[in-house]
């Protein structure tokens, strides 16, 4: 163990804590802080006294007395040549981790110091993103992970940070969202912030965790954590990092070479078999679900184009699926498909379906909680991944990892005659799909015109007004949209893997605001804009995320779906009251956000986000949206409060 | 036949049954009805103007709101079963919870709703959305 650990033992931090514990009850609240100040000063004193020596004597009572007074402490001498935490940051840099969301905590003071100070370009890759709540930190990682299909880091303070973040972790798990969660652990400091097996608190809903005991092991573990997060089934992983290791001597410790994970795809024989069926088909079809990364989406498009397949997509209900207005996407010219290949989706004659979180849930669920939806079902009748039940042959293999082999075989088997037949089919499908799109849009507009000039504003109008304004922007719709009618589905062109990031993975409210900010991290680096149709109930769990958007210049346009209620619950209560014959006139109690109404423009302003509203006249929407889009394109988040119809 | 089309037939029959007979009901007051429509949370599933949400209350030619008697019958006859999973279906309104006079006030208010649905062709934004859908797809935008 490191020298630093020895230092800490010698200065007897537990002693200080004991002292704090016997303080009068009235002081109990401030006792930990007192201990904090005293301990830090004592550590600094010890470090100063040691003047670089490896083992230091405990400070004398006089020294402690002097150092805990108002006298400023002497500058401590560095106890290590290369801080261990610098090496940890180097590992993250080489992995290409862009961001680290966090609320500061002493259990990772060393790592935080390295993040902000280490390297040629300190505080980049990853950049420290300041969050006002740990739930936000993890929700942001979720938004980012959904948009990019790759992990960033959420850095949490011990037992406390983990608990504040726990619902967000739980949702990331349900959603199979890759992320690396690092929790600092400081066993010598405030005991309530630590635990022997800290990851146990979230083990039942994380994919993997580790608690390395040495610095070299920690560096390996960080790489393994990254590999675990991105390997199917993707999901959140946890690394517990002790302060001793963060502060350990890193001189002479090598950064291990990163080996990307090998995610198995179909074997050569299966590739041959599937390629043959696709090529033999007169009217092949792809059923595309959620792939892991943008690369998978690219290859799905390539395969559809190569074989001239019409395609079903999930891109209007979540990320990483087939672009919904691609000429191949739609019913095609003939709906009698003679071979359907599923890519993480069905129905299909053959579907490649990689492992989902459900497949490892029982293994990880050490408490036997058996979370709903992840319980092992005795005889699974439907394929995991929402594919439906009509799957002729299910191949338990990651579709994305299988695509390159399949494409290669198809390309090799291509003949001029095949090419001609395929080109013909592609043209026919494109015409039919285009027609279907135009008709679908028209039908949708026929429905959405009802209530067009209503005040409060109709939700269909919000999405419709936005459509032409974002058409030529690179946009990402990051908020869940079920509560605002999901009108983007039939009006907007979902042509990117990140066009729509989908619902709250486990239905938890308070997620949308954070996820949108996380998508904003990805967007800021890529000159993209984020659209967040923000429900009011969701906003109020952790509104401090607005400050994070302002502070870090995140291009997030939040449009309040301000129905002044947890409206979903209000409707449930109304039905319940009616069923009991008691009337619905008291159902608003506990389910509405009135008396007083919340002023979201002021809320945004308080956190440094420009805003406007409340808008009640729908004719004012377009101009406000234009101002908002201009603002976010200039790197400034913007909030527009719109008083809306409830649904 | 779907349940809702069966229901429609029932209510059409009811409407016919109530036809002609002088209404025993006194006409409701739409001003009072407006307050009651809000207080009893009708807006929650039908929108503030009866044209957003679960079911439109205007422009549908529904027999249920063609006559006050049928409307009252509809409110009272909803099932009083307890949903085993949460439901946003139309609640039952008992006589005790929403007496006839108040229900008729709400009815009178509902009857003041005017359908606000301009032609698609008359809304410029909708024209842009249609043009965009008709445009050839460009990979990567
Ligand atoms: C963390 C959490 N708490 C409570 C709920 C129960 N719940 C489901 S929907 C909902 C209301 C959401 O309100 P809002 O975000 O404003 O959307 P609205 O229904 O009003 O459109 C609540 C509280 C939940 N799903 N998650
Ligand atoms: Mg709401």
JSON list of C-alpha atoms in Angstrom, two decimals, chain A residues 15-167:
[
{"chain": "A", "resi": 15, "resn": "UNK", "atom": "CA", "xyz": [-9.14, 9.92, 16.23]},
{"chain": "A", "resi": 16, "resn": "UNK", "atom": "CA", "xyz": [-10.54, 13.18, 15.04]},
{"chain": "A", "resi": 17, "resn": "UNK", "atom": "CA", "xyz": [-13.75, 11.54, 14.02]},
{"chain": "A", "resi": 18, "resn": "UNK", "atom": "CA", "xyz": [-14.10, 9.99, 17.43]},
{"chain": "A", "resi": 19, "resn": "UNK", "atom": "CA", "xyz": [-13.63, 13.42, 18.88]},
{"chain": "A", "resi": 20, "resn": "UNK", "atom": "CA", "xyz": [-16.37, 14.73, 16.71]},
{"chain": "A", "resi": 21, "resn": "UNK", "atom": "CA", "xyz": [-18.65, 11.90, 17.68]},
{"chain": "A", "resi": 22, "resn": "UNK", "atom": "CA", "xyz": [-18.52, 12.77, 21.37]},
{"chain": "A", "resi": 23, "resn": "UNK", "atom": "CA", "xyz": [-19.43, 16.39, 20.65]},
{"chain": "A", "resi": 24, "resn": "UNK", "atom": "CA", "xyz": [-22.71, 17.53, 22.19]},
{"chain": "A", "resi": 25, "resn": "UNK", "atom": "CA", "xyz": [-25.83, 16.51, 20.34]},
{"chain": "A", "resi": 26, "resn": "UNK", "atom": "CA", "xyz": [-26.54, 20.06, 19.26]},
{"chain": "A", "resi": 27, "resn": "UNK", "atom": "CA", "xyz": [-23.28, 20.02, 17.34]},
{"chain": "A", "resi": 28, "resn": "UNK", "atom": "CA", "xyz": [-23.92, 16.73, 15.67]},
{"chain": "A", "resi": 29, "resn": "UNK", "atom": "CA", "xyz": [-24.77, 18.29, 12.34]},
{"chain": "A", "resi": 30, "resn": "UNK", "atom": "CA", "xyz": [-21.57, 20.19, 11.95]},
{"chain": "A", "resi": 31, "resn": "UNK", "atom": "CA", "xyz": [-19.36, 17.53, 13.50]},
{"chain": "A", "resi": 32, "resn": "UNK", "atom": "CA", "xyz": [-18.34, 15.86, 10.23]},
{"chain": "A", "resi": 33, "resn": "UNK", "atom": "CA", "xyz": [-17.36, 19.18, 8.74]},
{"chain": "A", "resi": 34, "resn": "UNK", "atom": "CA", "xyz": [-15.34, 20.01, 11.79]},
{"chain": "A", "resi": 35, "resn": "UNK", "atom": "CA", "xyz": [-13.59, 16.70, 11.52]},
{"chain": "A", "resi": 36, "resn": "UNK", "atom": "CA", "xyz": [-13.04, 17.42, 7.88]},
{"chain": "A", "resi": 37, "resn": "UNK", "atom": "CA", "xyz": [-11.27, 20.71, 8.48]},
{"chain": "A", "resi": 38, "resn": "UNK", "atom": "CA", "xyz": [-9.22, 19.41, 11.35]},
{"chain": "A", "resi": 39, "resn": "UNK", "atom": "CA", "xyz": [-8.20, 16.30, 9.55]},
{"chain": "A", "resi": 40, "resn": "UNK", "atom": "CA", "xyz": [-7.14, 18.06, 6.40]},
{"chain": "A", "resi": 41, "resn": "UNK", "atom": "CA", "xyz": [-5.03, 20.50, 8.29]},
{"chain": "A", "resi": 42, "resn": "UNK", "atom": "CA", "xyz": [-3.51, 17.67, 10.25]},
{"chain": "A", "resi": 43, "resn": "UNK", "atom": "CA", "xyz": [-2.66, 15.78, 7.09]},
{"chain": "A", "resi": 44, "resn": "UNK", "atom": "CA", "xyz": [-1.08, 18.85, 5.62]},
{"chain": "A", "resi": 45, "resn": "UNK", "atom": "CA", "xyz": [0.89, 19.35, 8.80]},
{"chain": "A", "resi": 46, "resn": "UNK", "atom": "CA", "xyz": [2.08, 15.82, 8.70]},
{"chain": "A", "resi": 47, "resn": "UNK", "atom": "CA", "xyz": [3.05, 16.12, 5.06]},
{"chain": "A", "resi": 48, "resn": "UNK", "atom": "CA", "xyz": [4.91, 19.32, 5.74]},
{"chain": "A", "resi": 49, "resn": "UNK", "atom": "CA", "xyz": [6.68, 17.83, 8.68]},
{"chain": "A", "resi": 50, "resn": "UNK", "atom": "CA", "xyz": [7.67, 14.80, 6.70]},
{"chain": "A", "resi": 51, "resn": "UNK", "atom": "CA", "xyz": [9.35, 16.94, 4.01]},
{"chain": "A", "resi": 52, "resn": "UNK", "atom": "CA", "xyz": [9.23, 14.12, 1.53]},
{"chain": "A", "resi": 53, "resn": "UNK", "atom": "CA", "xyz": [10.14, 11.33, 3.88]},
{"chain": "A", "resi": 54, "resn": "UNK", "atom": "CA", "xyz": [8.31, 8.10, 3.26]},
{"chain": "A", "resi": 55, "resn": "UNK", "atom": "CA", "xyz": [7.12, 7.48, 6.80]},
{"chain": "A", "resi": 56, "resn": "UNK", "atom": "CA", "xyz": [6.22, 10.37, 9.02]},
{"chain": "A", "resi": 57, "resn": "UNK", "atom": "CA", "xyz": [5.66, 10.65, 12.71]},
{"chain": "A", "resi": 58, "resn": "UNK", "atom": "CA", "xyz": [2.27, 11.58, 14.03]},
{"chain": "A", "resi": 59, "resn": "UNK", "atom": "CA", "xyz": [1.87, 15.28, 14.71]},
{"chain": "A", "resi": 60, "resn": "UNK", "atom": "CA", "xyz": [2.27, 16.30, 18.27]},
{"chain": "A", "resi": 61, "resn": "UNK", "atom": "CA", "xyz": [-0.80, 17.66, 20.04]},
{"chain": "A", "resi": 62, "resn": "UNK", "atom": "CA", "xyz": [0.89, 21.05, 19.88]},
{"chain": "A", "resi": 63, "resn": "UNK", "atom": "CA", "xyz": [1.30, 20.81, 16.13]},
{"chain": "A", "resi": 64, "resn": "UNK", "atom": "CA", "xyz": [-2.32, 19.81, 15.71]},
{"chain": "A", "resi": 65, "resn": "UNK", "atom": "CA", "xyz": [-3.44, 22.63, 17.96]},
{"chain": "A", "resi": 66, "resn": "UNK", "atom": "CA", "xyz": [-1.41, 25.07, 15.96]},
{"chain": "A", "resi": 67, "resn": "UNK", "atom": "CA", "xyz": [-2.56, 23.76, 12.63]},
{"chain": "A", "resi": 68, "resn": "UNK", "atom": "CA", "xyz": [-6.22, 23.62, 13.49]},
{"chain": "A", "resi": 69, "resn": "UNK", "atom": "CA", "xyz": [-6.16, 27.28, 14.50]},
{"chain": "A", "resi": 70, "resn": "UNK", "atom": "CA", "xyz": [-6.69, 30.08, 12.04]},
{"chain": "A", "resi": 71, "resn": "UNK", "atom": "CA", "xyz": [-3.01, 30.08, 11.06]},
{"chain": "A", "resi": 72, "resn": "UNK", "atom": "CA", "xyz": [-2.74, 29.12, 7.39]},
{"chain": "A", "resi": 73, "resn": "UNK", "atom": "CA", "xyz": [-1.06, 25.76, 6.94]},
{"chain": "A", "resi": 74, "resn": "UNK", "atom": "CA", "xyz": [2.35, 25.56, 5.30]},
{"chain": "A", "resi": 75, "resn": "UNK", "atom": "CA", "xyz": [2.47, 24.38, 1.71]},
{"chain": "A", "resi": 76, "resn": "UNK", "atom": "CA", "xyz": [2.59, 20.60, 1.82]},
{"chain": "A", "resi": 77, "resn": "UNK", "atom": "CA", "xyz": [5.45, 18.91, 0.04]},
{"chain": "A", "resi": 78, "resn": "UNK", "atom": "CA", "xyz": [4.37, 16.46, -2.66]},
{"chain": "A", "resi": 79, "resn": "UNK", "atom": "CA", "xyz": [4.66, 12.99, -1.28]},
{"chain": "A", "resi": 80, "resn": "UNK", "atom": "CA", "xyz": [4.80, 11.26, -4.66]},
{"chain": "A", "resi": 81, "resn": "UNK", "atom": "CA", "xyz": [6.63, 11.96, -7.91]},
{"chain": "A", "resi": 82, "resn": "UNK", "atom": "CA", "xyz": [3.81, 10.82, -10.16]},
{"chain": "A", "resi": 83, "resn": "UNK", "atom": "CA", "xyz": [0.33, 10.83, -8.64]},
{"chain": "A", "resi": 84, "resn": "UNK", "atom": "CA", "xyz": [-1.46, 7.56, -9.21]},
{"chain": "A", "resi": 85, "resn": "UNK", "atom": "CA", "xyz": [-4.56, 9.47, -10.20]},
{"chain": "A", "resi": 86, "resn": "UNK", "atom": "CA", "xyz": [-2.64, 11.08, -13.08]},
{"chain": "A", "resi": 87, "resn": "UNK", "atom": "CA", "xyz": [-2.21, 7.60, -14.51]},
{"chain": "A", "resi": 88, "resn": "UNK", "atom": "CA", "xyz": [-5.91, 6.91, -14.08]},
{"chain": "A", "resi": 89, "resn": "UNK", "atom": "CA", "xyz": [-6.68, 10.04, -16.06]},
{"chain": "A", "resi": 90, "resn": "UNK", "atom": "CA", "xyz": [-4.16, 8.97, -18.70]},
{"chain": "A", "resi": 91, "resn": "UNK", "atom": "CA", "xyz": [-6.01, 5.66, -19.05]},
{"chain": "A", "resi": 92, "resn": "UNK", "atom": "CA", "xyz": [-9.31, 7.52, -19.54]},
{"chain": "A", "resi": 93, "resn": "UNK", "atom": "CA", "xyz": [-7.68, 9.85, -22.09]},
{"chain": "A", "resi": 94, "resn": "UNK", "atom": "CA", "xyz": [-6.40, 6.94, -24.13]},
{"chain": "A", "resi": 95, "resn": "UNK", "atom": "CA", "xyz": [-9.84, 5.32, -24.01]},
{"chain": "A", "resi": 96, "resn": "UNK", "atom": "CA", "xyz": [-11.25, 8.50, -25.52]},
{"chain": "A", "resi": 97, "resn": "UNK", "atom": "CA", "xyz": [-13.54, 9.25, -22.59]},
{"chain": "A", "resi": 98, "resn": "UNK", "atom": "CA", "xyz": [-14.78, 12.73, -23.35]},
{"chain": "A", "resi": 99, "resn": "UNK", "atom": "CA", "xyz": [-16.54, 13.70, -20.16]},
{"chain": "A", "resi": 100, "resn": "UNK", "atom": "CA", "xyz": [-16.71, 13.04, -16.48]},
{"chain": "A", "resi": 101, "resn": "UNK", "atom": "CA", "xyz": [-19.87, 14.26, -14.76]},
{"chain": "A", "resi": 102, "resn": "UNK", "atom": "CA", "xyz": [-19.57, 14.77, -11.07]},
{"chain": "A", "resi": 103, "resn": "UNK", "atom": "CA", "xyz": [-20.50, 16.55, -7.89]},
{"chain": "A", "resi": 104, "resn": "UNK", "atom": "CA", "xyz": [-17.30, 17.10, -5.92]},
{"chain": "A", "resi": 105, "resn": "UNK", "atom": "CA", "xyz": [-16.39, 14.80, -3.05]},
{"chain": "A", "resi": 106, "resn": "UNK", "atom": "CA", "xyz": [-13.30, 14.31, -0.92]},
{"chain": "A", "resi": 107, "resn": "UNK", "atom": "CA", "xyz": [-13.25, 10.58, -1.67]},
{"chain": "A", "resi": 108, "resn": "UNK", "atom": "CA", "xyz": [-11.93, 11.46, -5.11]},
{"chain": "A", "resi": 109, "resn": "UNK", "atom": "CA", "xyz": [-10.13, 14.71, -4.38]},
{"chain": "A", "resi": 110, "resn": "UNK", "atom": "CA", "xyz": [-6.93, 13.26, -5.79]},
{"chain": "A", "resi": 111, "resn": "UNK", "atom": "CA", "xyz": [-8.60, 12.08, -8.98]},
{"chain": "A", "resi": 112, "resn": "UNK", "atom": "CA", "xyz": [-10.44, 15.37, -9.38]},
{"chain": "A", "resi": 113, "resn": "UNK", "atom": "CA", "xyz": [-7.17, 17.24, -8.94]},
{"chain": "A", "resi": 114, "resn": "UNK", "atom": "CA", "xyz": [-5.63, 15.12, -11.69]},
{"chain": "A", "resi": 115, "resn": "UNK", "atom": "CA", "xyz": [-8.62, 15.61, -13.96]},
{"chain": "A", "resi": 116, "resn": "UNK", "atom": "CA", "xyz": [-8.37, 19.37, -13.74]},
{"chain": "A", "resi": 117, "resn": "UNK", "atom": "CA", "xyz": [-4.57, 19.67, -13.71]},
{"chain": "A", "resi": 118, "resn": "UNK", "atom": "CA", "xyz": [-2.92, 16.70, -15.38]},
{"chain": "A", "resi": 119, "resn": "UNK", "atom": "CA", "xyz": [-1.82, 16.49, -18.99]},
{"chain": "A", "resi": 120, "resn": "UNK", "atom": "CA", "xyz": [-0.84, 18.74, -21.89]},
{"chain": "A", "resi": 121, "resn": "UNK", "atom": "CA", "xyz": [-4.41, 19.88, -22.15]},
{"chain": "A", "resi": 122, "resn": "UNK", "atom": "CA", "xyz": [-5.69, 19.51, -18.63]},
{"chain": "A", "resi": 123, "resn": "UNK", "atom": "CA", "xyz": [-9.42, 19.10, -18.08]},
{"chain": "A", "resi": 124, "resn": "UNK", "atom": "CA", "xyz": [-10.03, 17.68, -21.53]},
{"chain": "A", "resi": 125, "resn": "UNK", "atom": "CA", "xyz": [-10.68, 14.06, -22.41]},
{"chain": "A", "resi": 126, "resn": "UNK", "atom": "CA", "xyz": [-12.25, 13.80, -19.99]},
{"chain": "A", "resi": 127, "resn": "UNK", "atom": "CA", "xyz": [-13.56, 17.24, -19.12]},
{"chain": "A", "resi": 128, "resn": "UNK", "atom": "CA", "xyz": [-14.89, 17.63, -15.61]},
{"chain": "A", "resi": 129, "resn": "UNK", "atom": "CA", "xyz": [-18.59, 18.47, -15.88]},
{"chain": "A", "resi": 130, "resn": "UNK", "atom": "CA", "xyz": [-20.01, 19.97, -12.72]},
{"chain": "A", "resi": 131, "resn": "UNK", "atom": "CA", "xyz": [-23.37, 18.59, -11.65]},
{"chain": "A", "resi": 132, "resn": "UNK", "atom": "CA", "xyz": [-25.65, 19.76, -8.88]},
{"chain": "A", "resi": 133, "resn": "UNK", "atom": "CA", "xyz": [-26.99, 16.30, -8.14]},
{"chain": "A", "resi": 134, "resn": "UNK", "atom": "CA", "xyz": [-25.50, 12.85, -8.65]},
{"chain": "A", "resi": 135, "resn": "UNK", "atom": "CA", "xyz": [-28.71, 11.69, -10.29]},
{"chain": "A", "resi": 136, "resn": "UNK", "atom": "CA", "xyz": [-28.05, 14.32, -12.93]},
{"chain": "A", "resi": 137, "resn": "UNK", "atom": "CA", "xyz": [-24.46, 13.14, -13.31]},
{"chain": "A", "resi": 138, "resn": "UNK", "atom": "CA", "xyz": [-25.62, 9.64, -14.22]},
{"chain": "A", "resi": 139, "resn": "UNK", "atom": "CA", "xyz": [-28.65, 10.76, -16.26]},
{"chain": "A", "resi": 140, "resn": "UNK", "atom": "CA", "xyz": [-26.22, 12.87, -18.28]},
{"chain": "A", "resi": 141, "resn": "UNK", "atom": "CA", "xyz": [-24.06, 9.84, -18.90]},
{"chain": "A", "resi": 142, "resn": "UNK", "atom": "CA", "xyz": [-27.21, 8.04, -20.01]},
{"chain": "A", "resi": 143, "resn": "UNK", "atom": "CA", "xyz": [-28.13, 10.77, -22.49]},
{"chain": "A", "resi": 144, "resn": "UNK", "atom": "CA", "xyz": [-24.60, 10.79, -23.82]},
{"chain": "A", "resi": 145, "resn": "UNK", "atom": "CA", "xyz": [-24.35, 7.01, -23.97]},
{"chain": "A", "resi": 146, "resn": "UNK", "atom": "CA", "xyz": [-27.64, 6.70, -25.84]},
{"chain": "A", "resi": 147, "resn": "UNK", "atom": "CA", "xyz": [-26.61, 9.35, -28.35]},
{"chain": "A", "resi": 148, "resn": "UNK", "atom": "CA", "xyz": [-23.08, 8.09, -28.98]},
{"chain": "A", "resi": 149, "resn": "UNK", "atom": "CA", "xyz": [-23.28, 4.41, -28.12]},
{"chain": "A", "resi": 150, "resn": "UNK", "atom": "CA", "xyz": [-20.19, 4.77, -25.98]},
{"chain": "A", "resi": 151, "resn": "UNK", "atom": "CA", "xyz": [-19.40, 5.39, -22.34]},
{"chain": "A", "resi": 152, "resn": "UNK", "atom": "CA", "xyz": [-18.40, 8.47, -20.46]},
{"chain": "A", "resi": 153, "resn": "UNK", "atom": "CA", "xyz": [-17.60, 8.57, -16.78]},
{"chain": "A", "resi": 154, "resn": "UNK", "atom": "CA", "xyz": [-19.81, 9.58, -13.87]},
{"chain": "A", "resi": 155, "resn": "UNK", "atom": "CA", "xyz": [-17.70, 10.18, -10.77]},
{"chain": "A", "resi": 156, "resn": "UNK", "atom": "CA", "xyz": [-19.51, 9.79, -7.45]},
{"chain": "A", "resi": 157, "resn": "UNK", "atom": "CA", "xyz": [-18.72, 10.41, -3.81]},
{"chain": "A", "resi": 158, "resn": "UNK", "atom": "CA", "xyz": [-18.76, 7.19, -1.86]},
{"chain": "A", "resi": 159, "resn": "UNK", "atom": "CA", "xyz": [-21.89, 5.70, -0.40]},
{"chain": "A", "resi": 160, "resn": "UNK", "atom": "CA", "xyz": [-23.69, 9.03, -0.62]},
{"chain": "A", "resi": 161, "resn": "UNK", "atom": "CA", "xyz": [-23.07, 9.75, -4.26]},
{"chain": "A", "resi": 162, "resn": "UNK", "atom": "CA", "xyz": [-23.99, 6.20, -5.19]},
{"chain": "A", "resi": 163, "resn": "UNK", "atom": "CA", "xyz": [-27.30, 6.49, -3.39]},
{"chain": "A", "resi": 164, "resn": "UNK", "atom": "CA", "xyz": [-28.18, 9.84, -4.89]},
{"chain": "A", "resi": 165, "resn": "UNK", "atom": "CA", "xyz": [-27.41, 8.39, -8.29]},
{"chain": "A", "resi": 166, "resn": "UNK", "atom": "CA", "xyz": [-29.07, 5.05, -7.75]},
{"chain": "A", "resi": 167, "resn": "UNK", "atom": "CA", "xyz": [-32.31, 5.54, -9.67]}
]
